[in-house]
PDB file of N, CA and C in Angstrom:
ATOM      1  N   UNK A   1       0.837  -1.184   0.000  1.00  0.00           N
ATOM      2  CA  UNK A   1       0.000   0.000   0.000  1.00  0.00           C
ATOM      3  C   UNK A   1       0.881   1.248   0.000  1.00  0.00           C
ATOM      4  N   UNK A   2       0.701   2.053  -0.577  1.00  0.00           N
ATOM      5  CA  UNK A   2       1.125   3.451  -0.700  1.00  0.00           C
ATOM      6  C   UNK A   2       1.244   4.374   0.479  1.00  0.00           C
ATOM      7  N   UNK A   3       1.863   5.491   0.423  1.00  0.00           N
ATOM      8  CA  UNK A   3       1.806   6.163   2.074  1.00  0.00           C
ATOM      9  C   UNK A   3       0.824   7.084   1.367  1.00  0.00           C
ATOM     10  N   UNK A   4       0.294   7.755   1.941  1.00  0.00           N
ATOM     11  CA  UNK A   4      -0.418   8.928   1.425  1.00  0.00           C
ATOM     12  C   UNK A   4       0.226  10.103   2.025  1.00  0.00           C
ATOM     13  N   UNK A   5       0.278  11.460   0.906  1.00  0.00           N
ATOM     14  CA  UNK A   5       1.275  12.401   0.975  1.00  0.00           C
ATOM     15  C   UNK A   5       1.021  13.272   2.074  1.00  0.00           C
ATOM     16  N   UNK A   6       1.659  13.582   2.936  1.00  0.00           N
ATOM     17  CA  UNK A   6       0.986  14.509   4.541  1.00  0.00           C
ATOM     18  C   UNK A   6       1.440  15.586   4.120  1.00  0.00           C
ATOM     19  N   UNK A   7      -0.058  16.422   4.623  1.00  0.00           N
ATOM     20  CA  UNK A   7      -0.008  18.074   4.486  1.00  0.00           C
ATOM     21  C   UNK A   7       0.080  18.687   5.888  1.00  0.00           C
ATOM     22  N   UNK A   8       1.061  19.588   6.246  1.00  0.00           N
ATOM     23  CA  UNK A   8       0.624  19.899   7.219  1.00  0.00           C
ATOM     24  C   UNK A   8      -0.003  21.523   7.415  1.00  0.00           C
ATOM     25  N   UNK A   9      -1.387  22.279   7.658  1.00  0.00           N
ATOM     26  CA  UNK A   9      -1.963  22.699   7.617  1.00  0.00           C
ATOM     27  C   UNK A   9      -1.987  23.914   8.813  1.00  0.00           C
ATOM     28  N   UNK A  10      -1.786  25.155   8.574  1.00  0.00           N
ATOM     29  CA  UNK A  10      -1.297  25.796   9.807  1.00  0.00           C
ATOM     30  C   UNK A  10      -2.267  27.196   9.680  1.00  0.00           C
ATOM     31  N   UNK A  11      -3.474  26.802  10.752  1.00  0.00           N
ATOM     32  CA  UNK A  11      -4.667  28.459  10.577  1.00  0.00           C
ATOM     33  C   UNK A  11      -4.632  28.627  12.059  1.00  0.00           C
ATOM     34  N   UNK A  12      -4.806  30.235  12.823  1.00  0.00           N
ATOM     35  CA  UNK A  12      -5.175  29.956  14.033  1.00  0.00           C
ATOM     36  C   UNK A  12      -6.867  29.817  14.032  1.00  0.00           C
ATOM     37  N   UNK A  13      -7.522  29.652  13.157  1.00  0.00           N
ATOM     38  CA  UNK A  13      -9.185  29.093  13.232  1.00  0.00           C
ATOM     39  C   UNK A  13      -9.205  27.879  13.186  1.00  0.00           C
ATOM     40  N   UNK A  14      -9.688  27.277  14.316  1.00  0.00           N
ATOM     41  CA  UNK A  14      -9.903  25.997  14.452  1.00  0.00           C
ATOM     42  C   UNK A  14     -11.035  25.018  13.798  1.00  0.00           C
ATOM     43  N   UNK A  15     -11.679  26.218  13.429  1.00  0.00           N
ATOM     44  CA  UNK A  15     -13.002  25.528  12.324  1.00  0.00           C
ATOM     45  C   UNK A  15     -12.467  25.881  11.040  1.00  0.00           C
ATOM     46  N   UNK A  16     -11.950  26.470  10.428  1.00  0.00           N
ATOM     47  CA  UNK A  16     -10.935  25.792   9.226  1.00  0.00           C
ATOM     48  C   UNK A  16     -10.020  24.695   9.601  1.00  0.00           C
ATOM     49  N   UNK A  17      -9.398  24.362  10.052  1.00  0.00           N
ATOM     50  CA  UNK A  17      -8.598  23.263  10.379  1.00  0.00           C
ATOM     51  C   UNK A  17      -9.504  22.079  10.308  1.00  0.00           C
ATOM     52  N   UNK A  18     -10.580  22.630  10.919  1.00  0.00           N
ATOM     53  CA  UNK A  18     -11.619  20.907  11.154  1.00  0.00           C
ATOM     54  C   UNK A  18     -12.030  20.748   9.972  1.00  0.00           C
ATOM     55  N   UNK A  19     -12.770  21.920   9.069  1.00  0.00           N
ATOM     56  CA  UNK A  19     -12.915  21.289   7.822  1.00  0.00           C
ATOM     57  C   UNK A  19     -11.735  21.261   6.907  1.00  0.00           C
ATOM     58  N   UNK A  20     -10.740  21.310   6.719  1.00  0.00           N
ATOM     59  CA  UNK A  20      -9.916  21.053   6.196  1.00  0.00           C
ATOM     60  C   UNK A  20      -9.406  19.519   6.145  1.00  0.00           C
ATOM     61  N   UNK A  21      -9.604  18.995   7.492  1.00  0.00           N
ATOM     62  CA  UNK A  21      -8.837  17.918   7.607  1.00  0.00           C
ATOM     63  C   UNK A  21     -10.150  17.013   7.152  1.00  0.00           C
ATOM     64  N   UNK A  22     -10.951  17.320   7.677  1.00  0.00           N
ATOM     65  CA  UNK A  22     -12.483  16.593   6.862  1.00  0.00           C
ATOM     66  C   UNK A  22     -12.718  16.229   5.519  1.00  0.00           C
ATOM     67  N   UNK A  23     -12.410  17.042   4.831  1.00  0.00           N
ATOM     68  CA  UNK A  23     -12.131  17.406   3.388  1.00  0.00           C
ATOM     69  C   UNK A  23     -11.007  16.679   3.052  1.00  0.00           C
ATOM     70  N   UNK A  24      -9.947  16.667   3.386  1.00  0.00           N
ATOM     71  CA  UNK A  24      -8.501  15.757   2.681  1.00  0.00           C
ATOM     72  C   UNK A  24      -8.377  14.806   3.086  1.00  0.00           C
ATOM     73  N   UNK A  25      -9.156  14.299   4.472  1.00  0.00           N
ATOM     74  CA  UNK A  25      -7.892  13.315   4.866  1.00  0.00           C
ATOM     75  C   UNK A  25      -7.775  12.129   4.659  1.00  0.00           C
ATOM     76  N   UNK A  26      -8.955  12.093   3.759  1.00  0.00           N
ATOM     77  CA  UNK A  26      -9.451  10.358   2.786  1.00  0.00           C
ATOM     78  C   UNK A  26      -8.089  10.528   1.866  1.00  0.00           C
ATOM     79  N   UNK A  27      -7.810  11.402   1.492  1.00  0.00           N
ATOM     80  CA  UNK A  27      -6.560  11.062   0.384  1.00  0.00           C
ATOM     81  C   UNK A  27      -5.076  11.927   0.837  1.00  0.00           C
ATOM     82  N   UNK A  28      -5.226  12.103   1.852  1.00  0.00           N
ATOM     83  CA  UNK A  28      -3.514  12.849   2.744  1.00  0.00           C
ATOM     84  C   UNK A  28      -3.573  12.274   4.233  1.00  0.00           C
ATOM     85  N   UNK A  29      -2.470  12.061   4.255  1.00  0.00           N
ATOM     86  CA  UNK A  29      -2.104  12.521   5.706  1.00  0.00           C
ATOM     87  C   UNK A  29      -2.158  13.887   6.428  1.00  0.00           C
ATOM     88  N   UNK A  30      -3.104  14.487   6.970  1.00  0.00           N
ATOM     89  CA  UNK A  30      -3.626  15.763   7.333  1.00  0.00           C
ATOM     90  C   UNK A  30      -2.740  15.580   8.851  1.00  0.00           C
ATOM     91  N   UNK A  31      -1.799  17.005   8.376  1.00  0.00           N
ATOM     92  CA  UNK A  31      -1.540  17.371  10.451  1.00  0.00           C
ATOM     93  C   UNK A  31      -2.048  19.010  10.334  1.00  0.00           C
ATOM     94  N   UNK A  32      -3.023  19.435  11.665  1.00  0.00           N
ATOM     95  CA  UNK A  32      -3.692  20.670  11.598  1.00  0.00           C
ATOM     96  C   UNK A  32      -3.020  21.067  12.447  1.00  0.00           C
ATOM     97  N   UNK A  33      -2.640  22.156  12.489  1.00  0.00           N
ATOM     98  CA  UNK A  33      -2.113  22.811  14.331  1.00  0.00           C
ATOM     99  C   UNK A  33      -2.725  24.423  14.318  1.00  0.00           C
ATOM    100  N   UNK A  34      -2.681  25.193  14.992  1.00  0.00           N
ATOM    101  CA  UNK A  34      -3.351  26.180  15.353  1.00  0.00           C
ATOM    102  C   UNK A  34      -2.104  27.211  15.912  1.00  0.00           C
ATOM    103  N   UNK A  35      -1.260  26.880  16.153  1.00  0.00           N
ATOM    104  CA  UNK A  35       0.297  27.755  16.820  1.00  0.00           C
ATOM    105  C   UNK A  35       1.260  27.576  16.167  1.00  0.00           C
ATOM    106  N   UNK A  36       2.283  28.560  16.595  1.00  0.00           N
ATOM    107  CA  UNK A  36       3.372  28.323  15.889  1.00  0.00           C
ATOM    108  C   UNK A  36       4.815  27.068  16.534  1.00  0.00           C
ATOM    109  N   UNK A  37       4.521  27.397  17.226  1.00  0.00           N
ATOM    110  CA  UNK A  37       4.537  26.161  18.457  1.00  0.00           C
ATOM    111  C   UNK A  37       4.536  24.505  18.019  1.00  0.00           C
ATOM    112  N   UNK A  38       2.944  24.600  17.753  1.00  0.00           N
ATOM    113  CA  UNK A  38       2.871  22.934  17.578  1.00  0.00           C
ATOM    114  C   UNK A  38       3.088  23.106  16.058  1.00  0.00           C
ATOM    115  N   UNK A  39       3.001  24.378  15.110  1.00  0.00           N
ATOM    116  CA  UNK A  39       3.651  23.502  13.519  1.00  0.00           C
ATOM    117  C   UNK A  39       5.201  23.713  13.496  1.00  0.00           C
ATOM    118  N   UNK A  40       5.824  24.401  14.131  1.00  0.00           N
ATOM    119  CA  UNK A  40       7.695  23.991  14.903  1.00  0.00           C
ATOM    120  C   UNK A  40       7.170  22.519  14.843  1.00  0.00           C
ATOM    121  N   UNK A  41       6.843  22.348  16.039  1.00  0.00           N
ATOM    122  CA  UNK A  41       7.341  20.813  16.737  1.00  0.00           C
ATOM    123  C   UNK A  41       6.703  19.490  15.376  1.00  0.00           C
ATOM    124  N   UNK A  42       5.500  19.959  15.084  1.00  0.00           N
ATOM    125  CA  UNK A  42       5.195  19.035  13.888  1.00  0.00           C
ATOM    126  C   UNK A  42       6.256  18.628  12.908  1.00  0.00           C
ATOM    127  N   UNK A  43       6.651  19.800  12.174  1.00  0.00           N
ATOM    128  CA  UNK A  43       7.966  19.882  11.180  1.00  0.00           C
ATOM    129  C   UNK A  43       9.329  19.293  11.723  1.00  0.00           C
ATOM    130  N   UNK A  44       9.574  19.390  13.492  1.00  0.00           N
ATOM    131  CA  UNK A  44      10.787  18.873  13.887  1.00  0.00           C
ATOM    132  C   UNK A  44      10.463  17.018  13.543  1.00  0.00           C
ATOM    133  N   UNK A  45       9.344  17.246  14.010  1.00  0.00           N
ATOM    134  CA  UNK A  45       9.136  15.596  14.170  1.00  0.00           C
ATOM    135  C   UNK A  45       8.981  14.253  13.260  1.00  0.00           C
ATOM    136  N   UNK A  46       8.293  15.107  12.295  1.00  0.00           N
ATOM    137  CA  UNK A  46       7.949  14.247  10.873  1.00  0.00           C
ATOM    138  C   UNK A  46       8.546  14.791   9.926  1.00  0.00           C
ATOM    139  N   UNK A  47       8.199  14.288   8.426  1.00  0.00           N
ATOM    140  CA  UNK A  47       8.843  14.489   7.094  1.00  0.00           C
ATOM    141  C   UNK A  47       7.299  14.746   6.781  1.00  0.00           C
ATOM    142  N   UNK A  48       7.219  16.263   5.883  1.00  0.00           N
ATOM    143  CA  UNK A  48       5.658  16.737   5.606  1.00  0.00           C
ATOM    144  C   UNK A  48       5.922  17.263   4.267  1.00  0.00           C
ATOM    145  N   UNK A  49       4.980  16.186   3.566  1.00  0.00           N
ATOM    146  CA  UNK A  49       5.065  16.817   2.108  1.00  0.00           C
ATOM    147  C   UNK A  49       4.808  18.224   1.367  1.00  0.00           C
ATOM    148  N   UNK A  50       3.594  18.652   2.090  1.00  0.00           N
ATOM    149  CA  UNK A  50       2.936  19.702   1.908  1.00  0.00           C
ATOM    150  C   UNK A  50       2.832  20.788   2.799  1.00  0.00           C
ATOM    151  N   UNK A  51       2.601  21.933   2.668  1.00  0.00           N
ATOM    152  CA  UNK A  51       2.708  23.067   3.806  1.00  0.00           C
ATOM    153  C   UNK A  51       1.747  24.091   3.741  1.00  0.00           C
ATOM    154  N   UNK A  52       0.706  23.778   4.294  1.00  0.00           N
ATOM    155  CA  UNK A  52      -0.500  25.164   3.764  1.00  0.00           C
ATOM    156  C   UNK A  52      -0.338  26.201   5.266  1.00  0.00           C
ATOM    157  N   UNK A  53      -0.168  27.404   5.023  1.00  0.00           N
ATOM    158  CA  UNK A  53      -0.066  28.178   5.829  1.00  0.00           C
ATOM    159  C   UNK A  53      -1.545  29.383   5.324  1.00  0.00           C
ATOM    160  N   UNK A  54      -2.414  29.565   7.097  1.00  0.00           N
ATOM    161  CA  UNK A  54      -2.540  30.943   6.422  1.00  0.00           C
ATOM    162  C   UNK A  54      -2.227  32.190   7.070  1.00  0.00           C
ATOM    163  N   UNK A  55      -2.839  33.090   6.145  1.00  0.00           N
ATOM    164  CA  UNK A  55      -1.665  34.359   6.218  1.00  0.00           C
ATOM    165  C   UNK A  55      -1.983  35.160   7.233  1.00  0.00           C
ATOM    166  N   UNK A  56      -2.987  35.520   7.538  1.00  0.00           N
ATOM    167  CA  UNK A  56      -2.741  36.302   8.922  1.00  0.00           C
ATOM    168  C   UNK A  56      -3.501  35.859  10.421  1.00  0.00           C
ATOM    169  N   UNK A  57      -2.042  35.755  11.025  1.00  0.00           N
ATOM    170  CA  UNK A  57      -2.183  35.289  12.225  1.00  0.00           C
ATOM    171  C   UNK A  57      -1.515  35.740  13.081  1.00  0.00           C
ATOM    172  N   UNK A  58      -2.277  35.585  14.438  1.00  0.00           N
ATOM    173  CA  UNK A  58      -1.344  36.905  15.759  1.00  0.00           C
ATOM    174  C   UNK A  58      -0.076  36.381  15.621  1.00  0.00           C
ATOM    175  N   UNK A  59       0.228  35.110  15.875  1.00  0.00           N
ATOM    176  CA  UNK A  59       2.223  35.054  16.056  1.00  0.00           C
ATOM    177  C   UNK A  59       2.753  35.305  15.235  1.00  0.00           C
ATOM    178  N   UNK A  60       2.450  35.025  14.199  1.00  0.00           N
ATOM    179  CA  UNK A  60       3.347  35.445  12.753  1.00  0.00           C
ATOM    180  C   UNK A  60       2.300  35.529  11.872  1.00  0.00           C
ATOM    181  N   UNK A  61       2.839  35.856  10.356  1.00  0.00           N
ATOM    182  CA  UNK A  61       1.833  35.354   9.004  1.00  0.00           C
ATOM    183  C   UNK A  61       2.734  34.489   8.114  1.00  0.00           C
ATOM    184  N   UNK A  62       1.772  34.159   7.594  1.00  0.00           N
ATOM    185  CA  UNK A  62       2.077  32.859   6.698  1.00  0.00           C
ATOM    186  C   UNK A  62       3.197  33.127   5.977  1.00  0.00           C
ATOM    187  N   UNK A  63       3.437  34.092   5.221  1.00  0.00           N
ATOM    188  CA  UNK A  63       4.900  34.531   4.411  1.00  0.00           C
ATOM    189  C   UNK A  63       6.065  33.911   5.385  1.00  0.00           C
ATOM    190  N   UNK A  64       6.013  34.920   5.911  1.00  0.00           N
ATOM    191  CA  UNK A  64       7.166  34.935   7.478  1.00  0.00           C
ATOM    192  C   UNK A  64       7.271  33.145   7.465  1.00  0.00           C
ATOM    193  N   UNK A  65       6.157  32.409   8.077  1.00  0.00           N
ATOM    194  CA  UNK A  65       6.540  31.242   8.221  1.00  0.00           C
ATOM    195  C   UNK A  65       6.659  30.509   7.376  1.00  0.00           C
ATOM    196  N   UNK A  66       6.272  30.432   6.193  1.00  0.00           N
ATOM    197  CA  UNK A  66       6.995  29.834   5.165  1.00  0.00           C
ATOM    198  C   UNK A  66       8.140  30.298   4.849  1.00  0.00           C
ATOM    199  N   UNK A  67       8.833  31.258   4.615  1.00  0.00           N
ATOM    200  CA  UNK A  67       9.869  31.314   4.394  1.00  0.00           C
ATOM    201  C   UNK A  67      10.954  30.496   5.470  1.00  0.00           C
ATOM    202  N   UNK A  68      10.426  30.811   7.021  1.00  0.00           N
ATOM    203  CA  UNK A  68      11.388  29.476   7.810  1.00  0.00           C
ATOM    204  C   UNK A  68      10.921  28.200   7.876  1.00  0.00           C
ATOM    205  N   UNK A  69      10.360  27.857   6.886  1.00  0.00           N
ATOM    206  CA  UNK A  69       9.639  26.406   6.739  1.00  0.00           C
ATOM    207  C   UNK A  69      10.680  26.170   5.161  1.00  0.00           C
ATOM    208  N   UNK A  70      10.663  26.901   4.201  1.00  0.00           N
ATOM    209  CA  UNK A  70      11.915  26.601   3.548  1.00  0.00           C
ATOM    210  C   UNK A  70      13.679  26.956   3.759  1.00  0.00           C
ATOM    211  N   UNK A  71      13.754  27.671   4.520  1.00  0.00           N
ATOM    212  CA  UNK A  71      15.028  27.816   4.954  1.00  0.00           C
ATOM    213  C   UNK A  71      15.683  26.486   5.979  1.00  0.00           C
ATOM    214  N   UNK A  72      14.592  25.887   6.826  1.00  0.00           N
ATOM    215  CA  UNK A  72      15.304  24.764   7.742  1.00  0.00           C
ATOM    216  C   UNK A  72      14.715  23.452   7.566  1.00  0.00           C
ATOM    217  N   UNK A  73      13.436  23.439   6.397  1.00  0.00           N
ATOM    218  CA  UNK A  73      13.557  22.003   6.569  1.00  0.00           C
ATOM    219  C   UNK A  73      13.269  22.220   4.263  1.00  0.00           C
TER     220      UNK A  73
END
């Protein structure tokens, strides 16, 4: 069997996250987090194919963290 490709998904709205992961996760590996915090520790921990960030959020915005989402992993 195949792995299925994991996205990991980073809103501080927690009802986007829920439907998000509702929506994909028949065909991804869905990781949702809500901080910047738990998508750090997500990214330390696993290998994540995909990276949906959105853009404005109190700790950072999505630019900002994508750009250190391609600089260290």
């Amino acid at each position: 069997m195949l792995q299925k490709p994991s996205i990991l998904y980073f809103d501080d709205e927690v009802t986007c996250l829920d439907v998000f992961q509702q929506i994909f996760s028949d065909e991804y590996d869905v990781r949702v987090v809500a901080t910047l915090a738990e998508a750090r520790s997500a990214l330390d921990a696993e290998r994540i194919d995909i990276v949906i960030s959105d853009q404005l959020m109190p700790e950072t915005d999505g630019l900002t963290f994508l750009r250190e989402v391609a600089r260290l992993h």
